[in-house]
Tab-separated table of C-alpha atoms in Angstrom:
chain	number	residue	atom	x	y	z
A	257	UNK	CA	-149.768	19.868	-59.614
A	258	UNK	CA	-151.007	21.825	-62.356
A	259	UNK	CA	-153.867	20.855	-64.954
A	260	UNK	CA	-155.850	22.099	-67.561
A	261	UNK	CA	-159.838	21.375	-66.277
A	262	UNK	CA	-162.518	21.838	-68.237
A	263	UNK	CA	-165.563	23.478	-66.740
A	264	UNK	CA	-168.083	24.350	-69.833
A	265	UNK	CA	-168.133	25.202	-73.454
A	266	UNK	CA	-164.977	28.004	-73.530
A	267	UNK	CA	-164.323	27.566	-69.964
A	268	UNK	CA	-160.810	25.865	-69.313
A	269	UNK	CA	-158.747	26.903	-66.568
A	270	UNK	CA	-155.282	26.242	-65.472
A	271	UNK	CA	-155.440	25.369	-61.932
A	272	UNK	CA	-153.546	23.384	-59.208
A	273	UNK	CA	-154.614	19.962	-58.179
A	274	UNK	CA	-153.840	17.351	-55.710
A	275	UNK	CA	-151.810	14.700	-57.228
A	276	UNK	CA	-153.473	11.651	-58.369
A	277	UNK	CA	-153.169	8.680	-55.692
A	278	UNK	CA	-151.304	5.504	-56.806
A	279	UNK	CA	-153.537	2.457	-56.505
A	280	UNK	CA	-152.908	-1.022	-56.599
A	281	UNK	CA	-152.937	-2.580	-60.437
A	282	UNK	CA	-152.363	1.062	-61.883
A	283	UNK	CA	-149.084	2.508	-63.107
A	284	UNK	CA	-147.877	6.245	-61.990
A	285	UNK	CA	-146.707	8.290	-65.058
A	286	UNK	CA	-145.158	12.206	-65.138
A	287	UNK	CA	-146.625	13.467	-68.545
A	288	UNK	CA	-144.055	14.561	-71.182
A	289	UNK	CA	-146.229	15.760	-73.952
A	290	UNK	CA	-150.138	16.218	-75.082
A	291	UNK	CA	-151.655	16.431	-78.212
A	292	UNK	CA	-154.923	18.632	-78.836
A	293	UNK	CA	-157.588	16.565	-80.765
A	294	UNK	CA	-159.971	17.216	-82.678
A	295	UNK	CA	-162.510	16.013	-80.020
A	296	UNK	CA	-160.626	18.628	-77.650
A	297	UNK	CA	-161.663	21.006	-79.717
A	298	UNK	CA	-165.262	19.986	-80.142
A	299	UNK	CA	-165.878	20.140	-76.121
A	300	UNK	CA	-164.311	23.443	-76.080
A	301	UNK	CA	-166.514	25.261	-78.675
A	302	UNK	CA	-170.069	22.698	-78.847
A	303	UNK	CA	-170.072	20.540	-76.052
A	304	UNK	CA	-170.001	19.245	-73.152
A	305	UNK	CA	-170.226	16.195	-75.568
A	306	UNK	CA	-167.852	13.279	-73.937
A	307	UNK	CA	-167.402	14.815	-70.727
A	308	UNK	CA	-170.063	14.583	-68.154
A	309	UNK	CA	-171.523	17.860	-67.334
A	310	UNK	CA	-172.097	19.171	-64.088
A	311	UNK	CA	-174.757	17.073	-62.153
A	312	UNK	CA	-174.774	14.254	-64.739
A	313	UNK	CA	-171.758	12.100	-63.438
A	314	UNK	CA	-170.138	9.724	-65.838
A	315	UNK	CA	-171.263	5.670	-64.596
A	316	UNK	CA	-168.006	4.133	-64.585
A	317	UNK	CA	-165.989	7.153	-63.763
A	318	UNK	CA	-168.022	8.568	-61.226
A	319	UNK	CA	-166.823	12.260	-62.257
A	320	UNK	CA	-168.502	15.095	-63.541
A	321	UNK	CA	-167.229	18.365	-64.980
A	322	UNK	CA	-164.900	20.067	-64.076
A	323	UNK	CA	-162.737	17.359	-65.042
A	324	UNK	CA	-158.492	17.135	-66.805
A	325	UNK	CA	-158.143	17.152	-69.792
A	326	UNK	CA	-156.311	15.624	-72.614
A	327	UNK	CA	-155.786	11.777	-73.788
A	328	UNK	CA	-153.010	11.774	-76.393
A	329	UNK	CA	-150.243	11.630	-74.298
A	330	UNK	CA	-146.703	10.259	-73.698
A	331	UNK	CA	-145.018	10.229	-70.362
A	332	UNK	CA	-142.672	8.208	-68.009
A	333	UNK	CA	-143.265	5.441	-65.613
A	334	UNK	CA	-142.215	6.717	-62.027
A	335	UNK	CA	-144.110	4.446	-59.657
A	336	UNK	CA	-145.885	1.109	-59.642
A	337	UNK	CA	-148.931	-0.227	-57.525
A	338	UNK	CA	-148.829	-3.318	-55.925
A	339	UNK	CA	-149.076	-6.435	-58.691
A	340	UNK	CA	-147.758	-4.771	-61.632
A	341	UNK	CA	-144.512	-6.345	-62.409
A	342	UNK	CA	-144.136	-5.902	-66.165
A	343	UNK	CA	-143.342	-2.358	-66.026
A	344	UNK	CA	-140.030	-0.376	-64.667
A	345	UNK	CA	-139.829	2.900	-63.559
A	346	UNK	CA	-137.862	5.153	-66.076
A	347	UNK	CA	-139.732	3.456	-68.934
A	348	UNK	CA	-141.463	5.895	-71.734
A	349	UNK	CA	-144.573	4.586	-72.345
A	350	UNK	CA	-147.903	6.001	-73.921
A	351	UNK	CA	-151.572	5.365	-72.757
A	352	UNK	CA	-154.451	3.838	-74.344
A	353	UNK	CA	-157.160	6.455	-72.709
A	354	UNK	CA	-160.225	4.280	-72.179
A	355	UNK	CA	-162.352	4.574	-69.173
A	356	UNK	CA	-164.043	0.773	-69.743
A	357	UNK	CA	-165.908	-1.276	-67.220
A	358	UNK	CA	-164.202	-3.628	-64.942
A	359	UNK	CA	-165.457	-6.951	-66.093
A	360	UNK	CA	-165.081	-6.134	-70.022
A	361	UNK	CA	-162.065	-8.350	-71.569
A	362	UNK	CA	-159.639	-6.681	-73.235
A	363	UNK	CA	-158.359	-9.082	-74.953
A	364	UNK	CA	-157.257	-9.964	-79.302
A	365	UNK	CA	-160.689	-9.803	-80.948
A	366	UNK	CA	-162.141	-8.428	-78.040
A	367	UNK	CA	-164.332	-5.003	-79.322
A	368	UNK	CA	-163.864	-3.297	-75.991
A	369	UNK	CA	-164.177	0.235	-77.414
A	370	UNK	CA	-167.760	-0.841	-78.444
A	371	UNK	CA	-168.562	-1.786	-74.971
A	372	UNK	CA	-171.589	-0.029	-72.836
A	373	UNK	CA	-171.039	3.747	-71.614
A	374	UNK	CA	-167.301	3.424	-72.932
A	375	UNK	CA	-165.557	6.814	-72.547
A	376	UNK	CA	-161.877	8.440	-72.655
A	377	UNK	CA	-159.656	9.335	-70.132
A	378	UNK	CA	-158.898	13.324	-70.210
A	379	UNK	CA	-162.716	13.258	-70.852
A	380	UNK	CA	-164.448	11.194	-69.073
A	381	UNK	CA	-162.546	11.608	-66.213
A	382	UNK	CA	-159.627	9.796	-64.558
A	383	UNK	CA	-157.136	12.366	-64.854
A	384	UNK	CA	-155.207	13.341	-68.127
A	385	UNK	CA	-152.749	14.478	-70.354
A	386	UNK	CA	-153.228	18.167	-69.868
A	387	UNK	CA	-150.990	17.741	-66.231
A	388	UNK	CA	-148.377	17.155	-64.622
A	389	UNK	CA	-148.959	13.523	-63.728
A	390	UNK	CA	-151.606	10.680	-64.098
A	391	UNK	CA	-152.394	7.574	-62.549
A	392	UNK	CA	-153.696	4.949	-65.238
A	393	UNK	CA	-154.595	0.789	-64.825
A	394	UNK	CA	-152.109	-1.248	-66.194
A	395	UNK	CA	-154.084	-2.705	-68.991
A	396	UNK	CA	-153.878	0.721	-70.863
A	397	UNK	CA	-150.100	1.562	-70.353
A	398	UNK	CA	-147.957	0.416	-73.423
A	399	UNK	CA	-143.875	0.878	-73.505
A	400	UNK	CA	-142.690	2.400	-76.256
A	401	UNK	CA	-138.752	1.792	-76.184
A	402	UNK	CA	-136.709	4.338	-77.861
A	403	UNK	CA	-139.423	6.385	-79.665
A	404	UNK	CA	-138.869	10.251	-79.187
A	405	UNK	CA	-141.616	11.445	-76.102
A	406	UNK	CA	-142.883	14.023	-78.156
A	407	UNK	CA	-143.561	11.997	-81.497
A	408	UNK	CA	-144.754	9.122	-79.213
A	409	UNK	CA	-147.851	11.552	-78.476
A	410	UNK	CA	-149.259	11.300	-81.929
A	411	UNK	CA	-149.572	7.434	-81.376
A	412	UNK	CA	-153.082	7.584	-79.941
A	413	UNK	CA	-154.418	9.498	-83.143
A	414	UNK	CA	-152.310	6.945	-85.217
A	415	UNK	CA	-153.641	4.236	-83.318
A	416	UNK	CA	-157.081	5.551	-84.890
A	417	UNK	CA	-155.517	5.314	-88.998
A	418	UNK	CA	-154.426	1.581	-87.460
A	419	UNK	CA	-157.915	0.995	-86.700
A	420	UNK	CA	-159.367	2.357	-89.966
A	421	UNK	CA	-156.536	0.751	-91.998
A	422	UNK	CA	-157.629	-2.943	-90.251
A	423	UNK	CA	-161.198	-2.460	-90.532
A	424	UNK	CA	-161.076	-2.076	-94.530
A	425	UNK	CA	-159.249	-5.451	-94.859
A	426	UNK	CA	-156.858	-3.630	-97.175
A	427	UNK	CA	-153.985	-5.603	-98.274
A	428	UNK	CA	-150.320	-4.375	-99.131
A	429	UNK	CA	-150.618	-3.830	-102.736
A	430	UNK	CA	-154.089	-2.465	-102.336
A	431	UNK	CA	-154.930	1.606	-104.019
A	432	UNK	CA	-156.622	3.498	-101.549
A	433	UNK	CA	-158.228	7.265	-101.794
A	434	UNK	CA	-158.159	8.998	-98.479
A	435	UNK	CA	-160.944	11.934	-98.204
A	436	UNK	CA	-159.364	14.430	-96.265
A	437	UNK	CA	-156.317	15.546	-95.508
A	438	UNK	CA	-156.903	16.848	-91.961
A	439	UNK	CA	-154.668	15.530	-88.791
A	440	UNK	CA	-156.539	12.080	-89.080
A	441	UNK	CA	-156.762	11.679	-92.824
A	442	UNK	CA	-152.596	12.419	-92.770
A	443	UNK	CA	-152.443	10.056	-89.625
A	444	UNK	CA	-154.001	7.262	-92.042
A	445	UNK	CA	-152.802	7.752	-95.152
A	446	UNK	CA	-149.288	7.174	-93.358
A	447	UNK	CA	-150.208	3.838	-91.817
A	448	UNK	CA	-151.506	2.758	-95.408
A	449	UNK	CA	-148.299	3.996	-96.999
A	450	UNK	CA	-146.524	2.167	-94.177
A	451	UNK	CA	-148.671	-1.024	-94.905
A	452	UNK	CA	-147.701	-1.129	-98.641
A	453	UNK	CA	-150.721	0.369	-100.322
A	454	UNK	CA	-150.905	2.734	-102.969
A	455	UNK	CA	-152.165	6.126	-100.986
A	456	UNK	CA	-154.193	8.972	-102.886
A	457	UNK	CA	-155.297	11.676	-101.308
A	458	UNK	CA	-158.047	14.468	-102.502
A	459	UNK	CA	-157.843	17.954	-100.327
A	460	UNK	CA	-158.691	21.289	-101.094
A	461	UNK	CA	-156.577	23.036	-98.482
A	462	UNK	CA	-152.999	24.070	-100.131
A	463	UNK	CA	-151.471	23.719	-96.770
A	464	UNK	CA	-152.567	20.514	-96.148
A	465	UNK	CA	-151.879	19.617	-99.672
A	466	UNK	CA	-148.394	20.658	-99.049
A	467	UNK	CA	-148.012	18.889	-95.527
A	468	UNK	CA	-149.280	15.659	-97.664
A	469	UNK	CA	-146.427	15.760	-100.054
A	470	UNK	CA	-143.925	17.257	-97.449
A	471	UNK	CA	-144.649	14.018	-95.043
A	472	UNK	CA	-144.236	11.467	-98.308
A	473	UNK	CA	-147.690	9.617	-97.350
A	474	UNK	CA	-149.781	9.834	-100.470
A	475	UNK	CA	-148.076	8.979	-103.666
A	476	UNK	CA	-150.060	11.968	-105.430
A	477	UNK	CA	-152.227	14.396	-103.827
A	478	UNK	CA	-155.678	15.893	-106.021
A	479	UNK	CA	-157.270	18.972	-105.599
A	480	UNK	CA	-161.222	18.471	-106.781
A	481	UNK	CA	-161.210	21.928	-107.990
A	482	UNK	CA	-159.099	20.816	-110.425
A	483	UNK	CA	-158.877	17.130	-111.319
A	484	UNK	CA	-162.086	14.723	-111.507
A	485	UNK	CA	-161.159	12.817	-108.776
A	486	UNK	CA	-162.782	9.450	-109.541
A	487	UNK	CA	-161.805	9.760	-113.197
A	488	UNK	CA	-157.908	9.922	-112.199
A	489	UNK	CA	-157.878	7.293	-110.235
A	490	UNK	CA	-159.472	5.166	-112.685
A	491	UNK	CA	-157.092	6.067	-115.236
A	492	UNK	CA	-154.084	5.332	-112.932
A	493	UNK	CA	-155.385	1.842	-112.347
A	494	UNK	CA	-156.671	0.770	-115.541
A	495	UNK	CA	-160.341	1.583	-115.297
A	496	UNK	CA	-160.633	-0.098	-112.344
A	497	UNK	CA	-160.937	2.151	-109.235
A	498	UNK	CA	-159.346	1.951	-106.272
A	499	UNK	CA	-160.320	-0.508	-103.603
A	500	UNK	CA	-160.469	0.988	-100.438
A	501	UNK	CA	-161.980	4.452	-99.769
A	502	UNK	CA	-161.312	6.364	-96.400
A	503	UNK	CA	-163.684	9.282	-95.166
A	504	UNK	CA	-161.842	11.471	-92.846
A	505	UNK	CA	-163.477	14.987	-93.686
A	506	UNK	CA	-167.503	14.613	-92.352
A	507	UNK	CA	-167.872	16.428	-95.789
A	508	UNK	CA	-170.682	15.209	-97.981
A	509	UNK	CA	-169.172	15.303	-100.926
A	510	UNK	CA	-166.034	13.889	-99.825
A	511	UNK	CA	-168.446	10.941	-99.533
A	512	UNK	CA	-169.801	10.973	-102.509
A	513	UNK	CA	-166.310	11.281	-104.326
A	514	UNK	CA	-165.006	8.088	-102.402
A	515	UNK	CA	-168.715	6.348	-104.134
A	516	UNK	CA	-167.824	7.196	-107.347
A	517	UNK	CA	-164.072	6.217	-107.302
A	518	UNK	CA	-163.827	2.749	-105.809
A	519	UNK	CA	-164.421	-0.309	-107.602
A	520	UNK	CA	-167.162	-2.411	-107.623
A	521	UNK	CA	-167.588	-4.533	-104.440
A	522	UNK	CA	-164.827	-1.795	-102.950
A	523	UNK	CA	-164.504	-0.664	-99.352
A	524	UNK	CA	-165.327	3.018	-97.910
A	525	UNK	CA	-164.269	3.379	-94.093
A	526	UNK	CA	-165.906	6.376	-92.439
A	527	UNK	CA	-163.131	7.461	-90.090
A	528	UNK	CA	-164.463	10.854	-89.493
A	529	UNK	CA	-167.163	12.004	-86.670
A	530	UNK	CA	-170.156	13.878	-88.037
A	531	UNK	CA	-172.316	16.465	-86.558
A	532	UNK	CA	-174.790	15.719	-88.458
A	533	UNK	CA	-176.389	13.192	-90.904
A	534	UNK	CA	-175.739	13.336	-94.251
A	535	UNK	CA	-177.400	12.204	-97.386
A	536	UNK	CA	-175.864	8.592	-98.556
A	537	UNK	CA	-176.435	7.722	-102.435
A	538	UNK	CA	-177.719	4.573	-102.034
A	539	UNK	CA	-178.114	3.766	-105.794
A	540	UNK	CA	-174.338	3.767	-106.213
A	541	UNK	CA	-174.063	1.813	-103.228
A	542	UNK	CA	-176.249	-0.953	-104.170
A	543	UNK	CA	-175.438	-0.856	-107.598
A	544	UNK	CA	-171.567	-1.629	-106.946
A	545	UNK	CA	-171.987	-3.780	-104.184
A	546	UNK	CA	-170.128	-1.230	-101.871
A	547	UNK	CA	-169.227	-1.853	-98.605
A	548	UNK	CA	-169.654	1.132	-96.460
A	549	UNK	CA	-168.034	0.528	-92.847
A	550	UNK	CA	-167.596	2.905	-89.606
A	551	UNK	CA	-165.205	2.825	-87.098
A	552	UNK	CA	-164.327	4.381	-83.580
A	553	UNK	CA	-161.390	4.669	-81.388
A	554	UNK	CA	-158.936	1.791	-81.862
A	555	UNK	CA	-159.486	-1.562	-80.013
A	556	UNK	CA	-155.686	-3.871	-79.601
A	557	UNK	CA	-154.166	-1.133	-82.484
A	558	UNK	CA	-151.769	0.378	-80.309
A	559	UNK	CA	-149.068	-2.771	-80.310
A	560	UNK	CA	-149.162	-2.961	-83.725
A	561	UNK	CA	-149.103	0.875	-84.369
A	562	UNK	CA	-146.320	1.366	-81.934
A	563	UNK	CA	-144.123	-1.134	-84.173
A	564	UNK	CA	-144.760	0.854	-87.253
A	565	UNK	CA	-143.342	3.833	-85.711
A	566	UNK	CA	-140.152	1.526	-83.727
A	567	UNK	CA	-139.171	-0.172	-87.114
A	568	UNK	CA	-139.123	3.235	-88.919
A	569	UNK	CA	-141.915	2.840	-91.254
A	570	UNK	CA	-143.522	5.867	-90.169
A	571	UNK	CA	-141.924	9.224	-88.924
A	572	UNK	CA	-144.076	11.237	-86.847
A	573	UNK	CA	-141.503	14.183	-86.439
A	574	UNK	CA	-142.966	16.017	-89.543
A	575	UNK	CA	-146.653	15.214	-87.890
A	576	UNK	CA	-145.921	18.185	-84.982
A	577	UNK	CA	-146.360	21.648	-85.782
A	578	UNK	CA	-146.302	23.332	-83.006
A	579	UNK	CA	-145.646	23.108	-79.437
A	580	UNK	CA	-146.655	25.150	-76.478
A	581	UNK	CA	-146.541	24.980	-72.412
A	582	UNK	CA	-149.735	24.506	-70.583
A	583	UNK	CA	-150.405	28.384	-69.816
A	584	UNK	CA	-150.832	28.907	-73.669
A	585	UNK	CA	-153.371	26.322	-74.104
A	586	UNK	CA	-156.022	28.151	-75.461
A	587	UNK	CA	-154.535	31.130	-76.914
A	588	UNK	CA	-151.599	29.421	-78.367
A	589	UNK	CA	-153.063	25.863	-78.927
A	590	UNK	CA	-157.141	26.045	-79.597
A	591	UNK	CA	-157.357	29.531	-80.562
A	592	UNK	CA	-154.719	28.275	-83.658
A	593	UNK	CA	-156.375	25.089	-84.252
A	594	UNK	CA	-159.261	26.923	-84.859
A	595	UNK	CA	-158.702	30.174	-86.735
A	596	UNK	CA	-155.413	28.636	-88.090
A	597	UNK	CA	-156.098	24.801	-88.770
A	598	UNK	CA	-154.872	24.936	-91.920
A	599	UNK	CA	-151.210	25.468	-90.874
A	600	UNK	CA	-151.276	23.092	-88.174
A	601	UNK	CA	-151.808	19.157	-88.106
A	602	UNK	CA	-150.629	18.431	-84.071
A	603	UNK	CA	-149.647	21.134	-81.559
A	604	UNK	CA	-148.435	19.840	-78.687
A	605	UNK	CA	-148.175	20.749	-74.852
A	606	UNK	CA	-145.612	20.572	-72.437
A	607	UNK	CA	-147.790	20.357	-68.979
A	608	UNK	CA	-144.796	21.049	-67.015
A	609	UNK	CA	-143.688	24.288	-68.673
């Protein structure tokens, strides 16, 4: 079959690989569509950063570069190993791409993600999105009835607003300011739109500002340049300040916006990955009682964000900008989503075309 492998910084190849084995407890999927992430992106221009490099295997995985990649993907069940009999082939399904130890528990309330040399399929190793076909355990294959294949691709990256949206203990009802309005800032603000809040969203970009309005999930949309951000949100909620703050630029001022506009004792999520550390104010911080939370990956969000999509409370369609077959993964796929990023929130690939 073919795959995308990555070998080193700007040095992914299309080649032809054996097809993955099916094992006993794992599921057999053919791969419909693949997102490109942000992290994608990342390994292709900085890293290796996730993946293991040559002669530095991964510990659980056992692989080392060149490995497949891509991990937000939607496919269709066409085998099962021995013991899984909750599954049927012909199902749709999407995966939750963690390569996890063995003996960790997976479990409600369990913080798996968090768990010792935790790492992503399509990165770490064990296969991925970026091919024809994948073999995955049964613990991370989730059915997602009648969702479209191609939108059901954006529900890993949702999966990562779902986690955001659940670590701020925001409550329906709730104002929120989202920093950003990248791929991951849009992917959140939707879930909190979806989950009753009150969404603003500060961006400079006019694209993105227009892709914010365009998808309905911020109820208005400020450009800094413009507007004191803070101040605006305080007048639209009677001096108070919104409640919940959500980082998703790694943009230092972006931080220091979401300080200054929620409320005392408010929340600030940092959703975003940073390459490097930036300056906190700390005064503000202490002197409102903020409470300034991270958050990686998603850990039992991808039930929960699968419903929001099933029951129609969030449309992904508008989400996909682009999509291209496997041959025109860089040039057509990274080469836009860097040069062009502003036009472009998810391209996705067809492995088989």
């Amino acid at each position: 079959m073919r795959a995308a492998r990555y070998y080193d910084r700007k040095d992914i190849r299309i080649e032809e690989i054996p097809e993955p084995e099916l094992k006993p407890g794992a599921v057999a999927i053919d791969v419909a569509w693949c997102g490109i992430c942000g992290t994608d992106l990342h390994e292709y221009l900085e890293g290796p950063i996730f993946i293991p490099p040559k002669g530095s295997p991964h510990p659980i995985s056992g692989e080392e570069a060149p490995v497949t990649m891509g991990h937000e993907f939607s496919g269709t069940v066409t085998a099962l190993g021995e013991g899984v009999t909750d599954l049927e082939v012909g199902q749709n399904v999407v995966v939750e791409p963690y390569i996890i130890r063995d003996d960790v528990e997976v479990g409600p309330g369990r913080s798996y993600h968090l768990s010792p040399d935790m790492n992503f399929i399509g990165l770490g190793g064990r296969g991925g999105g970026l091919s024809e076909k994948i073999v995955v355990e049964r613990r991370w294959v989730h059915p997602i009835g009648d969702i479209p294949l191609d939108q059901a691709a954006l529900i890993e990256p949702l999966s990562v607003g779902h986690h955001a949206f659940v670590r701020s203990g925001a409550e329906s009802g709730d104002v929120a300011l989202v920093g950003g309005a990248g791929p991951i800032g849009l992917l959140t603000a939707a879930v909190l739109k979806a989950e009753g809040l009150t969404v603003y969203i500060s961006e400079l970009s006019e694209a993105r500002k227009a892709k914010a309005r365009e998808t309905g999930v911020a109820d208005e949309v400020f450009d800094p340049r413009e507007v004191d951000v803070a101040e605006r949100v305080r007048e639209l909620t009677d001096g108070q300040g919104a409640d919940v703050g959500f980082e998703c630029s790694s943009v230092p001022v972006v931080l220091d916006t979401l300080m200054d506009t929620v409320r005392p004792n408010g929340v600030i999520v940092n959703v975003s990955i940073w390459g490097r550390k930036p300056e906190v104010d700390m005064p503000t911080l202490v002197l409102k009682e903020i409470d300034l939370r991270g958050t990686i990956g998603y850990a039992n969000d991808h039930p929960a964000t699968i419903r929001l999509v099933q029951e129609g409370r969030i449309d992904l369609a508008p989400f996909i900008t682009g999509r291209i077959g496997l041959d025109g993964l860089v040039d057509e796929g990274f080469d836009q989503l860097i040069n062009n990023n502003e036009e472009h929130v998810k391209i996705l690939v067809d492995p088989n075309a």
